[in-house]
Short mmCIF file of C-alpha atoms and ligand atoms in Angstrom, two decimals:
data_model
loop_
_atom_site.label_atom_id
_atom_site.label_comp_id
_atom_site.label_asym_id
_atom_site.label_seq_id
_atom_site.Cartn_x
_atom_site.Cartn_y
_atom_site.Cartn_z
CA MET A 363 26.30 -10.90 -13.00
CA ALA A 364 24.11 -7.83 -13.41
CA THR A 365 22.08 -8.23 -16.54
CA SER A 366 20.51 -5.32 -18.25
CA GLU A 367 17.15 -6.89 -18.99
CA SER A 368 14.61 -8.99 -17.12
CA MET A 369 12.99 -12.06 -18.58
CA HIS A 370 9.65 -10.66 -17.46
CA GLY A 371 9.91 -7.52 -19.58
CA MET A 372 10.93 -3.94 -18.86
CA TRP A 373 9.40 -0.54 -18.26
CA SER A 374 9.74 1.54 -21.33
CA SER A 375 11.33 4.48 -19.46
CA ARG A 376 12.16 5.97 -16.07
CA LEU A 377 8.83 7.72 -16.11
CA MET A 378 7.02 4.51 -16.57
CA PHE A 379 8.81 3.10 -13.62
CA ILE A 380 7.79 6.04 -11.43
CA LEU A 381 4.28 5.74 -12.51
CA ALA A 382 4.12 2.01 -11.87
CA ALA A 383 5.79 2.31 -8.51
CA ALA A 384 3.47 5.23 -7.68
CA GLY A 385 0.54 3.08 -8.84
CA SER A 386 1.73 0.45 -6.36
CA ALA A 387 2.16 2.89 -3.61
CA VAL A 388 -0.98 4.99 -4.02
CA GLY A 389 -4.00 2.81 -3.19
CA LEU A 390 -6.35 1.99 -0.47
CA GLY A 391 -3.56 2.60 1.97
CA ASN A 392 -3.76 6.31 1.34
CA ILE A 393 -7.41 6.96 0.71
CA TRP A 394 -9.07 4.34 2.99
CA ARG A 395 -6.54 3.24 5.54
CA PHE A 396 -4.51 6.29 6.42
CA PRO A 397 -7.50 8.42 7.57
CA TYR A 398 -9.10 5.69 9.60
CA VAL A 399 -5.86 4.59 11.30
CA ALA A 400 -4.98 8.26 12.01
CA GLY A 401 -8.48 8.75 13.29
CA GLU A 402 -8.26 5.82 15.73
CA ASN A 403 -4.86 7.00 17.08
CA GLY A 404 -5.84 10.62 17.84
CA GLY A 405 -4.70 12.38 14.66
CA GLY A 406 -1.78 14.88 14.87
CA ALA A 407 0.92 13.13 16.76
CA PHE A 408 0.32 9.97 14.91
CA VAL A 409 0.60 11.85 11.60
CA LEU A 410 3.87 13.42 12.71
CA ILE A 411 5.36 9.99 13.45
CA TYR A 412 4.02 8.56 10.25
CA LEU A 413 5.74 11.43 8.26
CA ALA A 414 9.05 10.91 10.18
CA CYS A 415 8.88 7.18 9.28
CA ILE A 416 8.27 7.99 5.57
CA PHE A 417 11.35 10.17 5.40
CA LEU A 418 13.80 8.40 7.77
CA ILE A 419 12.80 4.79 7.11
CA GLY A 420 10.65 4.68 3.96
CA ILE A 421 12.76 6.58 1.45
CA PRO A 422 16.00 4.79 2.44
CA ILE A 423 14.31 1.39 2.32
CA MET A 424 12.55 2.14 -0.94
CA SER A 425 15.88 3.11 -2.45
CA SER A 426 17.35 -0.13 -1.14
CA GLU A 427 14.54 -2.18 -2.78
CA ILE A 428 14.95 -0.43 -6.19
CA LEU A 429 18.70 -0.96 -5.91
CA LEU A 430 18.57 -4.67 -5.14
CA GLY A 431 15.86 -5.25 -7.74
CA ARG A 432 17.72 -3.57 -10.45
CA ILE A 433 20.92 -5.61 -9.73
CA GLY A 434 19.07 -8.92 -9.57
CA ARG A 435 16.53 -8.49 -12.39
CA GLN A 436 14.41 -11.42 -11.16
CA SER A 437 11.66 -12.19 -8.67
CA PRO A 438 12.62 -10.94 -5.09
CA ILE A 439 13.31 -14.51 -3.96
CA ASN A 440 15.76 -15.26 -6.83
CA THR A 441 17.08 -11.69 -6.82
CA MET A 442 18.05 -12.06 -3.15
CA ARG A 443 19.58 -15.44 -3.85
CA SER A 444 21.77 -14.24 -6.74
CA VAL A 445 22.74 -10.91 -5.09
CA ALA A 446 23.69 -12.71 -1.92
CA ALA A 447 25.79 -15.17 -3.86
CA SER A 448 27.62 -12.51 -5.81
CA SER A 449 28.35 -10.66 -2.59
CA GLY A 450 29.66 -13.77 -0.95
CA ALA A 451 26.92 -13.65 1.65
CA ASN A 452 24.90 -16.33 3.34
CA PRO A 453 22.17 -17.86 1.02
CA GLY A 454 19.84 -17.41 4.02
CA TRP A 455 19.21 -13.82 2.86
CA GLN A 456 16.74 -15.06 0.30
CA LEU A 457 14.50 -15.36 3.33
CA ILE A 458 13.67 -11.69 2.56
CA GLY A 459 12.02 -12.84 -0.62
CA TRP A 460 10.03 -15.66 1.03
CA MET A 461 8.82 -13.44 3.86
CA GLY A 462 7.77 -10.80 1.36
CA ALA A 463 5.77 -13.30 -0.77
CA LEU A 464 3.97 -14.39 2.40
CA ALA A 465 3.20 -10.74 3.36
CA GLY A 466 2.02 -10.16 -0.17
CA PHE A 467 -0.42 -13.05 0.03
CA MET A 468 -1.74 -11.95 3.38
CA ILE A 469 -2.17 -8.30 2.32
CA LEU A 470 -3.76 -9.18 -0.99
CA SER A 471 -6.31 -11.41 0.72
CA PHE A 472 -7.85 -8.62 2.73
CA TYR A 473 -6.97 -5.85 0.30
CA SER A 474 -9.21 -7.54 -2.29
CA VAL A 475 -12.13 -7.57 0.12
CA ILE A 476 -11.96 -3.81 0.83
CA ALA A 477 -11.42 -3.11 -2.94
CA GLY A 478 -14.57 -5.19 -3.44
CA TRP A 479 -16.40 -2.75 -1.12
CA VAL A 480 -15.08 0.05 -3.30
CA LEU A 481 -16.32 -1.63 -6.45
CA SER A 482 -19.76 -1.98 -5.03
CA TYR A 483 -19.82 1.63 -4.05
CA VAL A 484 -19.15 2.60 -7.73
CA PHE A 485 -22.51 1.10 -8.58
CA GLN A 486 -24.35 2.32 -5.46
CA MET A 487 -23.10 5.91 -6.08
CA GLY A 488 -24.09 5.57 -9.68
CA ALA A 489 -27.56 4.34 -8.83
CA GLY A 490 -28.06 7.27 -6.58
CA THR A 491 -28.36 5.28 -3.31
CA PHE A 492 -26.81 8.11 -1.32
CA VAL A 493 -28.56 11.09 -2.87
CA GLY A 494 -29.43 13.35 0.03
CA ALA A 495 -28.25 10.73 2.63
CA ASP A 496 -27.36 11.97 6.12
CA ALA A 497 -24.79 10.45 8.48
CA GLU A 498 -27.28 7.95 9.83
CA ALA A 499 -28.55 6.74 6.56
CA ALA A 500 -25.02 6.36 5.11
CA GLY A 501 -23.86 4.44 8.25
CA ALA A 502 -26.81 2.14 8.12
CA HIS A 503 -26.38 1.48 4.53
CA PHE A 504 -22.67 0.58 5.05
CA GLY A 505 -23.60 -1.71 7.90
CA GLU A 506 -26.10 -3.50 5.75
CA PHE A 507 -23.76 -3.94 2.88
CA THR A 508 -20.83 -5.30 4.84
CA GLY A 509 -23.18 -7.43 6.88
CA SER A 510 -24.25 -9.37 3.81
CA VAL A 511 -21.79 -12.27 3.33
CA TRP A 512 -22.98 -12.71 -0.29
CA SER A 513 -22.45 -9.12 -1.40
CA VAL A 514 -19.03 -8.86 0.18
CA THR A 515 -17.85 -12.25 -1.12
CA ALA A 516 -19.15 -11.59 -4.63
CA TRP A 517 -17.32 -8.17 -4.96
CA HIS A 518 -14.15 -9.73 -3.51
CA THR A 519 -14.33 -12.35 -6.19
CA VAL A 520 -14.85 -9.86 -8.92
CA PHE A 521 -11.91 -7.78 -7.80
CA MET A 522 -9.61 -10.72 -7.55
CA ILE A 523 -10.47 -11.87 -11.03
CA MET A 524 -9.77 -8.30 -12.36
CA THR A 525 -6.34 -8.38 -10.57
CA ILE A 526 -5.52 -11.81 -11.97
CA MET A 527 -6.49 -10.88 -15.52
CA ILE A 528 -4.41 -7.75 -15.64
CA THR A 529 -1.37 -9.45 -14.09
CA ALA A 530 -1.58 -12.18 -16.62
CA ARG A 531 -1.18 -9.72 -19.41
CA GLY A 532 2.30 -8.70 -18.13
CA VAL A 533 4.40 -5.74 -17.32
CA GLY A 534 4.05 -3.32 -20.25
CA ARG A 535 0.47 -3.76 -21.60
CA GLY A 536 -2.45 -2.96 -19.40
CA LEU A 537 -0.59 -1.71 -16.38
CA GLU A 538 1.31 1.14 -17.98
CA VAL A 539 -1.76 2.42 -19.73
CA ALA A 540 -3.80 2.33 -16.54
CA VAL A 541 -1.33 4.33 -14.51
CA LYS A 542 -0.53 6.79 -17.11
CA TYR A 543 -4.01 8.24 -17.33
CA LEU A 544 -5.90 7.12 -14.20
CA MET A 545 -3.47 8.17 -11.48
CA PRO A 546 -3.35 11.83 -12.56
CA ALA A 547 -7.13 11.80 -12.86
CA LEU A 548 -7.42 10.50 -9.29
CA PHE A 549 -5.12 13.24 -8.11
CA VAL A 550 -7.12 15.99 -9.79
CA LEU A 551 -10.45 14.67 -8.43
CA LEU A 552 -9.07 14.45 -4.93
CA ALA A 553 -7.82 18.01 -5.18
CA LEU A 554 -11.28 19.09 -6.16
CA LEU A 555 -12.70 17.32 -3.18
CA VAL A 556 -10.20 19.10 -0.87
CA VAL A 557 -11.49 22.40 -2.30
CA TYR A 558 -15.06 21.26 -1.72
CA ALA A 559 -14.27 20.29 1.89
CA ALA A 560 -12.52 23.62 2.46
CA PHE A 561 -15.35 25.72 1.09
CA THR A 562 -18.57 23.94 1.91
CA SER A 563 -18.11 21.75 5.01
CA GLY A 564 -17.64 24.72 7.31
CA HIS A 565 -15.37 22.52 9.47
CA PHE A 566 -12.12 22.55 7.38
CA MET A 567 -9.93 24.10 10.02
CA GLU A 568 -11.10 21.47 12.53
CA GLY A 569 -9.95 18.86 10.12
CA VAL A 570 -6.65 20.59 9.59
CA GLN A 571 -6.13 20.87 13.32
CA PHE A 572 -7.05 17.26 13.99
CA LEU A 573 -4.40 16.10 11.43
CA PHE A 574 -1.65 18.59 12.21
CA SER A 575 -1.76 19.61 15.85
CA PHE A 576 0.86 17.45 17.53
CA ASN A 577 -0.77 16.57 20.77
CA PHE A 578 1.29 13.71 22.25
CA ASP A 579 -1.14 12.80 25.04
CA LYS A 580 -3.09 10.33 22.97
CA LEU A 581 -0.04 8.59 21.61
CA THR A 582 0.67 5.07 22.96
CA GLY A 583 3.52 2.61 22.20
CA ASN A 584 1.24 0.77 19.93
CA SER A 585 0.26 3.83 17.93
CA VAL A 586 3.92 4.41 17.12
CA LEU A 587 4.01 0.83 15.80
CA LEU A 588 0.88 1.48 13.82
CA ALA A 589 2.30 4.72 12.37
CA MET A 590 5.39 2.87 11.24
CA GLY A 591 3.27 -0.03 9.82
CA GLN A 592 1.20 2.50 7.91
CA ALA A 593 4.39 4.06 6.39
CA PHE A 594 5.54 0.66 5.25
CA PHE A 595 2.13 -0.34 3.91
CA THR A 596 1.47 2.89 2.04
CA LEU A 597 4.91 2.86 0.30
CA SER A 598 4.55 -0.83 -0.54
CA LEU A 599 7.70 -1.58 1.35
CA GLY A 600 9.20 -4.56 3.05
CA MET A 601 7.70 -7.26 0.99
CA GLY A 602 9.51 -6.99 -2.31
CA ALA A 603 6.86 -5.19 -4.47
CA ILE A 604 9.17 -2.31 -5.23
CA MET A 605 12.05 -4.75 -5.55
CA ALA A 606 10.11 -6.73 -8.21
CA TYR A 607 9.22 -3.47 -10.03
CA GLY A 608 12.90 -2.29 -9.65
CA ALA A 609 13.90 -5.37 -11.58
CA TYR A 610 12.14 -3.94 -14.65
CA MET A 611 13.73 -0.49 -14.34
CA PRO A 612 16.12 0.84 -16.92
CA LYS A 613 19.70 1.30 -15.59
CA ASP A 614 20.32 4.93 -16.40
CA SER A 615 18.39 6.71 -13.67
CA SER A 616 19.02 7.77 -10.11
CA VAL A 617 17.70 5.56 -7.35
CA ILE A 618 17.26 7.97 -4.44
CA GLY A 619 15.78 10.70 -6.44
CA THR A 620 13.21 8.38 -7.91
CA ALA A 621 12.28 6.95 -4.55
CA THR A 622 11.85 10.36 -3.16
CA MET A 623 9.49 11.44 -5.88
CA ILE A 624 7.32 8.32 -5.37
CA ALA A 625 7.26 8.84 -1.56
CA LEU A 626 6.19 12.57 -1.95
CA MET A 627 3.42 11.74 -4.40
CA ASP A 628 2.13 9.01 -2.02
CA THR A 629 2.37 11.30 0.97
CA ALA A 630 0.43 14.05 -0.88
CA VAL A 631 -2.48 11.70 -1.72
CA ALA A 632 -2.67 10.45 1.89
CA LEU A 633 -2.75 14.00 3.37
CA MET A 634 -5.25 15.14 0.76
CA SER A 635 -7.54 12.26 1.67
CA GLY A 636 -7.30 13.21 5.29
CA LEU A 637 -8.18 16.76 4.44
CA VAL A 638 -11.27 15.62 2.59
CA ILE A 639 -12.50 13.15 5.19
CA PHE A 640 -11.91 14.77 8.57
CA PRO A 641 -13.76 18.12 7.73
CA LEU A 642 -16.68 15.88 6.76
CA VAL A 643 -16.38 13.83 9.91
CA PHE A 644 -16.64 16.97 12.02
CA ALA A 645 -19.36 18.64 9.92
CA ASN A 646 -21.53 15.55 10.31
CA GLY A 647 -20.85 14.89 13.97
CA LEU A 648 -19.31 11.54 13.08
CA PRO A 649 -16.76 9.81 15.46
CA SER A 650 -13.33 10.17 14.08
CA ALA A 651 -12.31 6.74 15.37
CA ALA A 652 -15.04 4.96 13.29
CA GLY A 653 -12.56 2.33 11.98
CA PRO A 654 -12.44 0.77 8.53
CA GLY A 655 -15.88 2.14 7.59
CA LEU A 656 -14.79 5.75 7.81
CA MET A 657 -14.37 6.51 4.09
CA PHE A 658 -17.46 4.54 3.17
CA VAL A 659 -19.58 6.61 5.44
CA THR A 660 -18.11 10.19 5.07
CA LEU A 661 -17.63 10.34 1.37
CA PRO A 662 -21.10 9.18 0.38
CA ILE A 663 -22.62 11.89 2.67
CA ALA A 664 -20.53 14.54 0.89
CA PHE A 665 -21.38 13.22 -2.59
CA GLY A 666 -24.96 12.80 -1.60
CA GLN A 667 -25.31 16.53 -0.85
CA MET A 668 -23.16 18.00 -3.58
CA ALA A 669 -24.55 19.17 -6.83
CA GLY A 670 -23.70 16.44 -9.51
CA GLY A 671 -22.61 14.25 -6.60
CA GLN A 672 -24.11 11.15 -8.04
CA LEU A 673 -21.81 11.38 -11.12
CA PHE A 674 -18.78 12.66 -9.19
CA GLY A 675 -19.17 10.01 -6.47
CA CYS A 676 -19.37 7.28 -9.06
CA VAL A 677 -16.36 8.54 -10.95
CA PHE A 678 -14.43 8.96 -7.63
CA PHE A 679 -14.96 5.36 -6.62
CA ILE A 680 -13.96 4.20 -10.14
CA LEU A 681 -10.64 5.96 -9.75
CA VAL A 682 -10.16 4.49 -6.26
CA SER A 683 -10.78 1.07 -7.80
CA PHE A 684 -8.07 1.65 -10.25
CA ALA A 685 -5.63 2.89 -7.58
CA ALA A 686 -6.55 -0.31 -5.74
CA ILE A 687 -5.91 -2.51 -8.81
CA THR A 688 -2.57 -1.03 -9.55
CA SER A 689 -1.53 -1.78 -5.97
CA ALA A 690 -3.00 -5.32 -6.03
CA ILE A 691 -1.01 -6.18 -9.12
CA SER A 692 2.18 -5.25 -7.25
CA LEU A 693 1.13 -7.43 -4.37
CA VAL A 694 1.04 -10.47 -6.56
CA GLU A 695 3.96 -9.65 -8.83
CA PRO A 696 6.76 -11.01 -6.52
CA ALA A 697 5.11 -14.35 -6.15
CA VAL A 698 4.01 -14.60 -9.74
CA ALA A 699 7.44 -13.72 -11.03
CA TRP A 700 8.86 -16.48 -8.82
CA VAL A 701 6.36 -19.06 -10.02
CA VAL A 702 7.12 -18.23 -13.62
CA GLU A 703 10.88 -18.60 -12.96
CA LYS A 704 10.58 -21.74 -10.87
CA LEU A 705 7.93 -23.75 -12.60
CA ASN A 706 8.65 -22.37 -16.05
CA THR A 707 4.96 -21.74 -16.59
CA SER A 708 3.18 -18.79 -18.23
CA ARG A 709 2.39 -15.56 -16.30
CA ALA A 710 -1.23 -16.37 -16.63
CA ALA A 711 -0.92 -19.78 -14.85
CA GLY A 712 1.10 -18.07 -12.17
CA ALA A 713 -1.44 -15.30 -11.66
CA TRP A 714 -4.37 -17.68 -11.34
CA LEU A 715 -2.54 -19.86 -8.91
CA ILE A 716 -1.38 -17.11 -6.62
CA GLY A 717 -4.56 -15.05 -7.03
CA GLY A 718 -6.72 -18.18 -6.33
CA VAL A 719 -5.03 -18.96 -3.11
CA ALA A 720 -5.19 -15.28 -1.97
CA TRP A 721 -8.88 -15.27 -2.82
CA LEU A 722 -9.42 -18.32 -0.58
CA VAL A 723 -7.61 -16.80 2.38
CA GLY A 724 -9.46 -13.55 1.74
CA LEU A 725 -12.80 -15.27 2.47
CA GLY A 726 -11.85 -15.13 6.14
CA SER A 727 -11.70 -11.34 5.86
CA ALA A 728 -14.90 -11.14 3.77
CA PHE A 729 -16.72 -13.07 6.65
CA SER A 730 -15.19 -10.77 9.27
CA THR A 731 -17.98 -8.22 8.93
CA ASN A 732 -20.76 -10.68 9.01
CA ILE A 733 -20.80 -14.47 9.81
CA TRP A 734 -17.30 -14.38 11.49
CA SER A 735 -17.72 -10.94 13.17
CA ASP A 736 -17.61 -12.57 16.61
CA VAL A 737 -14.69 -14.94 15.84
CA HIS A 738 -11.49 -13.44 17.40
CA PHE A 739 -7.96 -14.47 16.65
CA ILE A 740 -5.45 -12.26 18.41
CA GLY A 741 -7.13 -10.61 21.42
CA GLU A 742 -10.29 -8.85 20.16
CA MET A 743 -9.16 -8.94 16.52
CA THR A 744 -11.20 -10.52 13.78
CA PHE A 745 -9.62 -12.49 11.01
CA PHE A 746 -9.37 -9.28 8.96
CA ASP A 747 -7.84 -7.32 11.79
CA THR A 748 -5.31 -10.10 12.40
CA MET A 749 -4.10 -10.38 8.84
CA ASP A 750 -3.84 -6.58 8.61
CA TYR A 751 -2.08 -6.25 11.98
CA VAL A 752 0.42 -9.01 11.47
CA SER A 753 1.34 -8.27 7.90
CA ASN A 754 1.60 -4.46 8.07
CA ASN A 755 2.95 -3.91 11.57
CA ILE A 756 5.27 -6.94 11.96
CA ILE A 757 6.26 -8.67 8.68
CA LEU A 758 6.77 -5.51 6.68
CA PRO A 759 8.96 -3.70 9.12
CA LEU A 760 10.91 -6.86 9.81
CA GLY A 761 11.43 -7.36 5.99
CA GLY A 762 12.38 -3.71 5.91
CA ILE A 763 15.17 -4.10 8.50
CA PHE A 764 16.62 -7.04 6.61
CA ILE A 765 16.49 -5.15 3.29
CA ALA A 766 18.19 -2.11 4.76
CA VAL A 767 20.93 -4.15 6.47
CA PHE A 768 21.54 -6.23 3.36
CA ALA A 769 21.70 -3.27 0.97
CA ALA A 770 23.83 -1.09 3.13
CA TRP A 771 26.14 -3.56 4.92
CA ILE A 772 26.25 -6.85 3.16
CA LEU A 773 25.93 -6.01 -0.54
CA ASP A 774 29.31 -5.97 -2.28
CA GLY A 775 30.51 -2.35 -2.11
CA ARG A 776 31.73 -2.20 -5.67
CA ILE A 777 28.30 -3.30 -7.07
CA ARG A 778 26.58 -0.76 -4.85
CA ASP A 779 28.87 2.07 -5.83
CA GLU A 780 28.34 1.42 -9.52
CA GLU A 781 24.56 1.22 -9.20
CA MET A 782 24.40 4.36 -7.17
CA ALA A 783 26.73 6.34 -9.34
CA ARG A 784 24.04 8.67 -10.57
CA ASP A 785 22.93 9.63 -7.13
CA GLY A 786 25.93 11.85 -6.38
CA GLY A 787 26.09 13.36 -2.97
CA LEU A 788 22.87 11.79 -1.82
CA TYR A 789 24.52 8.37 -1.98
CA GLY A 790 26.59 9.18 1.10
CA VAL A 791 23.58 10.40 2.99
CA TRP A 792 21.66 7.25 2.03
CA ARG A 793 24.36 5.04 3.21
CA VAL A 794 24.53 6.57 6.71
CA VAL A 795 20.80 6.70 7.10
CA THR A 796 20.21 3.11 5.82
CA ARG A 797 23.05 1.64 7.80
CA PHE A 798 22.30 3.26 11.09
CA VAL A 799 19.04 5.17 11.33
CA ALA A 800 16.51 3.06 9.53
CA PRO A 801 17.19 -0.43 10.97
CA VAL A 802 17.78 1.00 14.47
CA ALA A 803 14.53 2.98 14.44
CA VAL A 804 12.50 -0.02 13.40
CA ALA A 805 14.27 -2.13 16.05
CA ILE A 806 13.56 0.51 18.72
CA VAL A 807 9.86 0.57 17.91
CA PHE A 808 9.63 -3.19 17.92
CA ILE A 809 11.40 -3.32 21.30
CA MET A 810 9.22 -0.57 22.80
CA THR A 811 5.97 -2.29 21.67
CA PHE A 812 6.72 -5.90 22.46
CA LEU A 813 9.00 -5.93 25.47
N1 LIG B 403 0.81 0.68 -0.97
C1 LIG B 403 -0.45 0.11 -1.26
C2 LIG B 403 -1.61 0.99 -0.84
O1 LIG B 403 -1.26 2.00 -0.20
C3 LIG B 403 -0.57 -1.30 -0.62
C4 LIG B 403 0.60 -2.21 -0.96
C5 LIG B 403 1.24 -2.74 0.18
C6 LIG B 403 0.87 -2.56 -2.18
C7 LIG B 403 2.32 -3.53 0.03
C8 LIG B 403 1.92 -3.41 -2.39
C9 LIG B 403 2.72 -3.86 -1.29
O2 LIG B 403 -2.69 0.83 -0.98
#
């Protein structure tokens, strides 16, 4: 059954797969979401649990997704259907693919809104809006921007159109070029910012302490769920994005080694972002629990005060936009690949269809900071908060349990042994962790939070 090529195209090498998967993983989740969620949950202990989730749950599940994708070589929905059939399993397992496509929709809808904020900041930075700005001015400016329904909606629209157009071009062209040059550039600029925060903020150690002192007092059951949700979100797991990309991966490379490299790069970017943002938070007397606006207030202050900050700030937000686009593409890919297989249409038609619906749903999130800011869905949550909470903390981990159980328990052992032949001794470790540790850990966190 296992074919060696996918009808959607193939990555040109293992390195390209790593770059593409890292492009999917590294995005707003690292630079925007990680610092603000860590800040809202007291820092240190949250970060420790997040790291534990990356290694004990994230890497095993990422390996499972790559493995399944590479066997099936189709959209996650059809991959799960065919892999279940060849393993003699219940066809119901394709539910993994359907749940993933749903989560992808939900995430893309609000992701595009935040990415729209980033795009607008490219121009505001370039125009010098923040030159010399203090905390108050930067905060006021952010409030004004997100309070404008027209600005937010317009930038959400621009970002979605860009995502659709790149997705329409297909696997090799466009995407590969973007990740090859822009991801390393982002990494370098982020490293420079860490150095800047270390030497000029005067509060670097406070930031380090906030992120790495493991004080468990502030940790609640819900923050454990949020740490796990963040681990899934930042690694693009539980919804088939990595499975879809795995379908285009050449056969001759190790699965676990590749997954580990991707996870390490992703974690490095998240921690670096925290090390840039928190020293600035403390240096400017800002609240660490400022919520989704954290990055949009702290970084402009830093750029506003740094020599050449106008240019650096503009370039930085350009690179964050690219990181966001390479993630957004992977959010639509599972659904687009399925539409192409099912309806026999072009990639372009699939991309416009899926992106269009996500754009429409995204309007709810675009309105959440202005005309719908008082409309609550679950508890005190706005539309944006609700989409984010349900997709990242519930659907992704649930998808993750099913993926781990399927890959480690249900998948035909001969197929698995053959695919993992290049992983050597790590294969045995992966099997134990994926069978027992990862699904049980996710289940325990769910039970602790919801019972
Ligand atoms: N991992 C991406 C980020 O950190 C978001 C994402 C989630 C992408 C799920 C694909 C699938 O920004």
